[in-house]
Amino acid sequence: MADQTELEQHAGAVVVRVTGSVLDETNLPSVRAAVGEAGERFRDEAIALDLAAVGFMPSVSLGGLIQLAQFFRARKQRFALVNVQPTVREMLVLTRLDRIFEVHGSLSEFLKAVGKT
């Protein structure tokens, strides 16, 4: 399977970008692994999962994102979702999971919040 993510470094933050248009059980394990590895490798950096390309995410994928949020919370490392598309954002709001995730409309908004721009 081709890489499902791209890694991008910024001052104070690392962005893991999902390259596919769907985040489901076929690619979620590799995306979770990439985000976890980025967190391990860049322990002092904020980590963002860029979902700009993801137009569909079944509800089953939410469990994987919740596990990532818990992983980073336990490490006291900042984790955010950025560039969340309207359909995915709506699902987060409906399930009230938008309350457990730090969500930013754009990468620049996240980088500004991190304070490293």
mmCIF file of C-alpha atoms in Angstrom:
data_model
loop_
_atom_site.group_PDB
_atom_site.id
_atom_site.type_symbol
_atom_site.label_atom_id
_atom_site.label_comp_id
_atom_site.label_asym_id
_atom_site.label_seq_id
_atom_site.Cartn_x
_atom_site.Cartn_y
_atom_site.Cartn_z
ATOM 1 C CA MET A 1 0.000 0.000 0.000
ATOM 2 C CA ALA A 2 1.289 3.455 -0.890
ATOM 3 C CA ASP A 3 2.062 5.941 1.828
ATOM 4 C CA GLN A 4 -1.116 7.440 3.244
ATOM 5 C CA THR A 5 0.557 10.476 4.799
ATOM 6 C CA GLU A 6 3.103 13.203 4.267
ATOM 7 C CA LEU A 7 5.118 14.773 7.083
ATOM 8 C CA GLU A 8 5.785 18.501 7.159
ATOM 9 C CA GLN A 9 7.851 20.331 9.784
ATOM 10 C CA HIS A 10 7.212 23.881 10.929
ATOM 11 C CA ALA A 11 8.688 25.928 13.761
ATOM 12 C CA GLY A 12 7.191 24.353 16.881
ATOM 13 C CA ALA A 13 4.881 21.997 15.040
ATOM 14 C CA VAL A 14 4.787 18.903 12.874
ATOM 15 C CA VAL A 15 1.949 18.276 10.449
ATOM 16 C CA VAL A 16 0.931 14.816 9.303
ATOM 17 C CA ARG A 17 -1.132 15.241 6.135
ATOM 18 C CA VAL A 18 -3.538 12.494 5.057
ATOM 19 C CA THR A 19 -3.162 12.075 1.303
ATOM 20 C CA GLY A 20 -6.290 10.019 0.597
ATOM 21 C CA SER A 21 -9.842 11.325 0.275
ATOM 22 C CA VAL A 22 -11.214 8.746 2.725
ATOM 23 C CA LEU A 23 -10.061 7.882 6.228
ATOM 24 C CA ASP A 24 -11.439 4.438 7.013
ATOM 25 C CA GLU A 25 -10.414 1.012 8.305
ATOM 26 C CA THR A 26 -8.191 0.418 5.266
ATOM 27 C CA ASN A 27 -5.838 3.341 5.906
ATOM 28 C CA LEU A 28 -6.565 4.382 9.501
ATOM 29 C CA PRO A 29 -3.911 2.051 11.001
ATOM 30 C CA SER A 30 -1.138 3.535 8.851
ATOM 31 C CA VAL A 31 -2.319 7.097 9.508
ATOM 32 C CA ARG A 32 -2.455 6.458 13.261
ATOM 33 C CA ALA A 33 1.014 4.904 13.128
ATOM 34 C CA ALA A 34 2.417 7.915 11.237
ATOM 35 C CA VAL A 35 0.912 10.376 13.723
ATOM 36 C CA GLY A 36 2.134 8.336 16.704
ATOM 37 C CA GLU A 37 5.633 8.098 15.245
ATOM 38 C CA ALA A 38 5.672 11.865 14.631
ATOM 39 C CA GLY A 39 4.706 12.396 18.272
ATOM 40 C CA GLU A 40 7.496 10.095 19.461
ATOM 41 C CA ARG A 41 10.082 11.631 17.159
ATOM 42 C CA PHE A 42 9.143 15.250 17.832
ATOM 43 C CA ARG A 43 8.247 15.144 21.541
ATOM 44 C CA ASP A 44 8.610 18.895 22.067
ATOM 45 C CA GLU A 45 6.497 19.863 19.069
ATOM 46 C CA ALA A 46 2.750 20.253 18.637
ATOM 47 C CA ILE A 47 1.338 17.625 16.272
ATOM 48 C CA ALA A 48 -1.437 18.312 13.770
ATOM 49 C CA LEU A 49 -3.348 15.857 11.622
ATOM 50 C CA ASP A 50 -4.224 17.635 8.371
ATOM 51 C CA LEU A 51 -7.516 16.324 6.988
ATOM 52 C CA ALA A 52 -7.815 18.712 4.014
ATOM 53 C CA ALA A 53 -8.006 15.858 1.487
ATOM 54 C CA VAL A 54 -10.440 13.777 3.557
ATOM 55 C CA GLY A 55 -13.985 14.265 2.324
ATOM 56 C CA PHE A 56 -15.373 11.137 3.966
ATOM 57 C CA MET A 57 -14.686 9.430 7.239
ATOM 58 C CA PRO A 58 -17.035 6.735 8.560
ATOM 59 C CA SER A 59 -17.945 6.898 12.223
ATOM 60 C CA VAL A 60 -15.835 3.794 12.887
ATOM 61 C CA SER A 61 -12.742 5.929 12.226
ATOM 62 C CA LEU A 62 -13.591 8.232 15.115
ATOM 63 C CA GLY A 63 -12.403 5.604 17.584
ATOM 64 C CA GLY A 64 -8.929 5.733 16.059
ATOM 65 C CA LEU A 65 -8.831 9.519 16.312
ATOM 66 C CA ILE A 66 -10.024 9.373 19.920
ATOM 67 C CA GLN A 67 -7.179 6.965 20.717
ATOM 68 C CA LEU A 68 -4.710 9.423 19.175
ATOM 69 C CA ALA A 69 -6.139 12.279 21.237
ATOM 70 C CA GLN A 70 -5.817 10.174 24.401
ATOM 71 C CA PHE A 71 -2.245 9.168 23.486
ATOM 72 C CA PHE A 72 -1.185 12.798 23.140
ATOM 73 C CA ARG A 73 -3.145 13.960 26.195
ATOM 74 C CA ALA A 74 -1.379 11.314 28.322
ATOM 75 C CA ARG A 75 1.976 12.597 27.029
ATOM 76 C CA LYS A 76 0.953 16.211 27.626
ATOM 77 C CA GLN A 77 1.727 16.897 23.977
ATOM 78 C CA ARG A 78 -0.483 19.172 21.926
ATOM 79 C CA PHE A 79 -2.511 17.455 19.196
ATOM 80 C CA ALA A 80 -4.963 19.062 16.794
ATOM 81 C CA LEU A 81 -7.025 18.341 13.709
ATOM 82 C CA VAL A 82 -6.616 20.936 10.946
ATOM 83 C CA ASN A 83 -8.326 21.650 7.637
ATOM 84 C CA VAL A 84 -11.312 19.518 8.639
ATOM 85 C CA GLN A 85 -13.779 19.372 5.756
ATOM 86 C CA PRO A 86 -17.436 20.311 6.418
ATOM 87 C CA THR A 87 -18.793 16.741 6.279
ATOM 88 C CA VAL A 88 -16.198 15.487 8.745
ATOM 89 C CA ARG A 89 -16.593 18.544 10.985
ATOM 90 C CA GLU A 90 -20.365 18.018 11.025
ATOM 91 C CA MET A 91 -19.845 14.436 12.215
ATOM 92 C CA LEU A 92 -17.533 15.673 14.992
ATOM 93 C CA VAL A 93 -20.146 18.214 16.090
ATOM 94 C CA LEU A 94 -23.052 15.745 15.945
ATOM 95 C CA THR A 95 -21.165 13.226 18.062
ATOM 96 C CA ARG A 96 -19.914 16.050 20.322
ATOM 97 C CA LEU A 97 -16.363 14.908 19.696
ATOM 98 C CA ASP A 98 -15.451 18.421 18.650
ATOM 99 C CA ARG A 99 -15.220 19.003 22.412
ATOM 100 C CA ILE A 100 -12.365 16.528 22.882
ATOM 101 C CA PHE A 101 -10.354 17.542 19.819
ATOM 102 C CA GLU A 102 -8.549 20.792 19.220
ATOM 103 C CA VAL A 103 -9.841 21.688 15.742
ATOM 104 C CA HIS A 104 -8.527 24.454 13.482
ATOM 105 C CA GLY A 105 -9.974 25.560 10.158
ATOM 106 C CA SER A 106 -6.573 25.998 8.572
ATOM 107 C CA LEU A 107 -2.933 25.135 9.082
ATOM 108 C CA SER A 108 -2.025 28.810 9.456
ATOM 109 C CA GLU A 109 -4.654 29.152 12.226
ATOM 110 C CA PHE A 110 -3.080 26.199 14.039
ATOM 111 C CA LEU A 111 0.456 27.527 13.641
ATOM 112 C CA LYS A 112 -0.693 30.899 14.977
ATOM 113 C CA ALA A 113 -2.305 29.146 17.977
ATOM 114 C CA VAL A 114 0.950 27.278 18.592
ATOM 115 C CA GLY A 115 2.615 30.696 18.602
ATOM 116 C CA LYS A 116 5.491 29.805 16.303
ATOM 117 C CA THR A 117 4.613 31.706 13.143
#
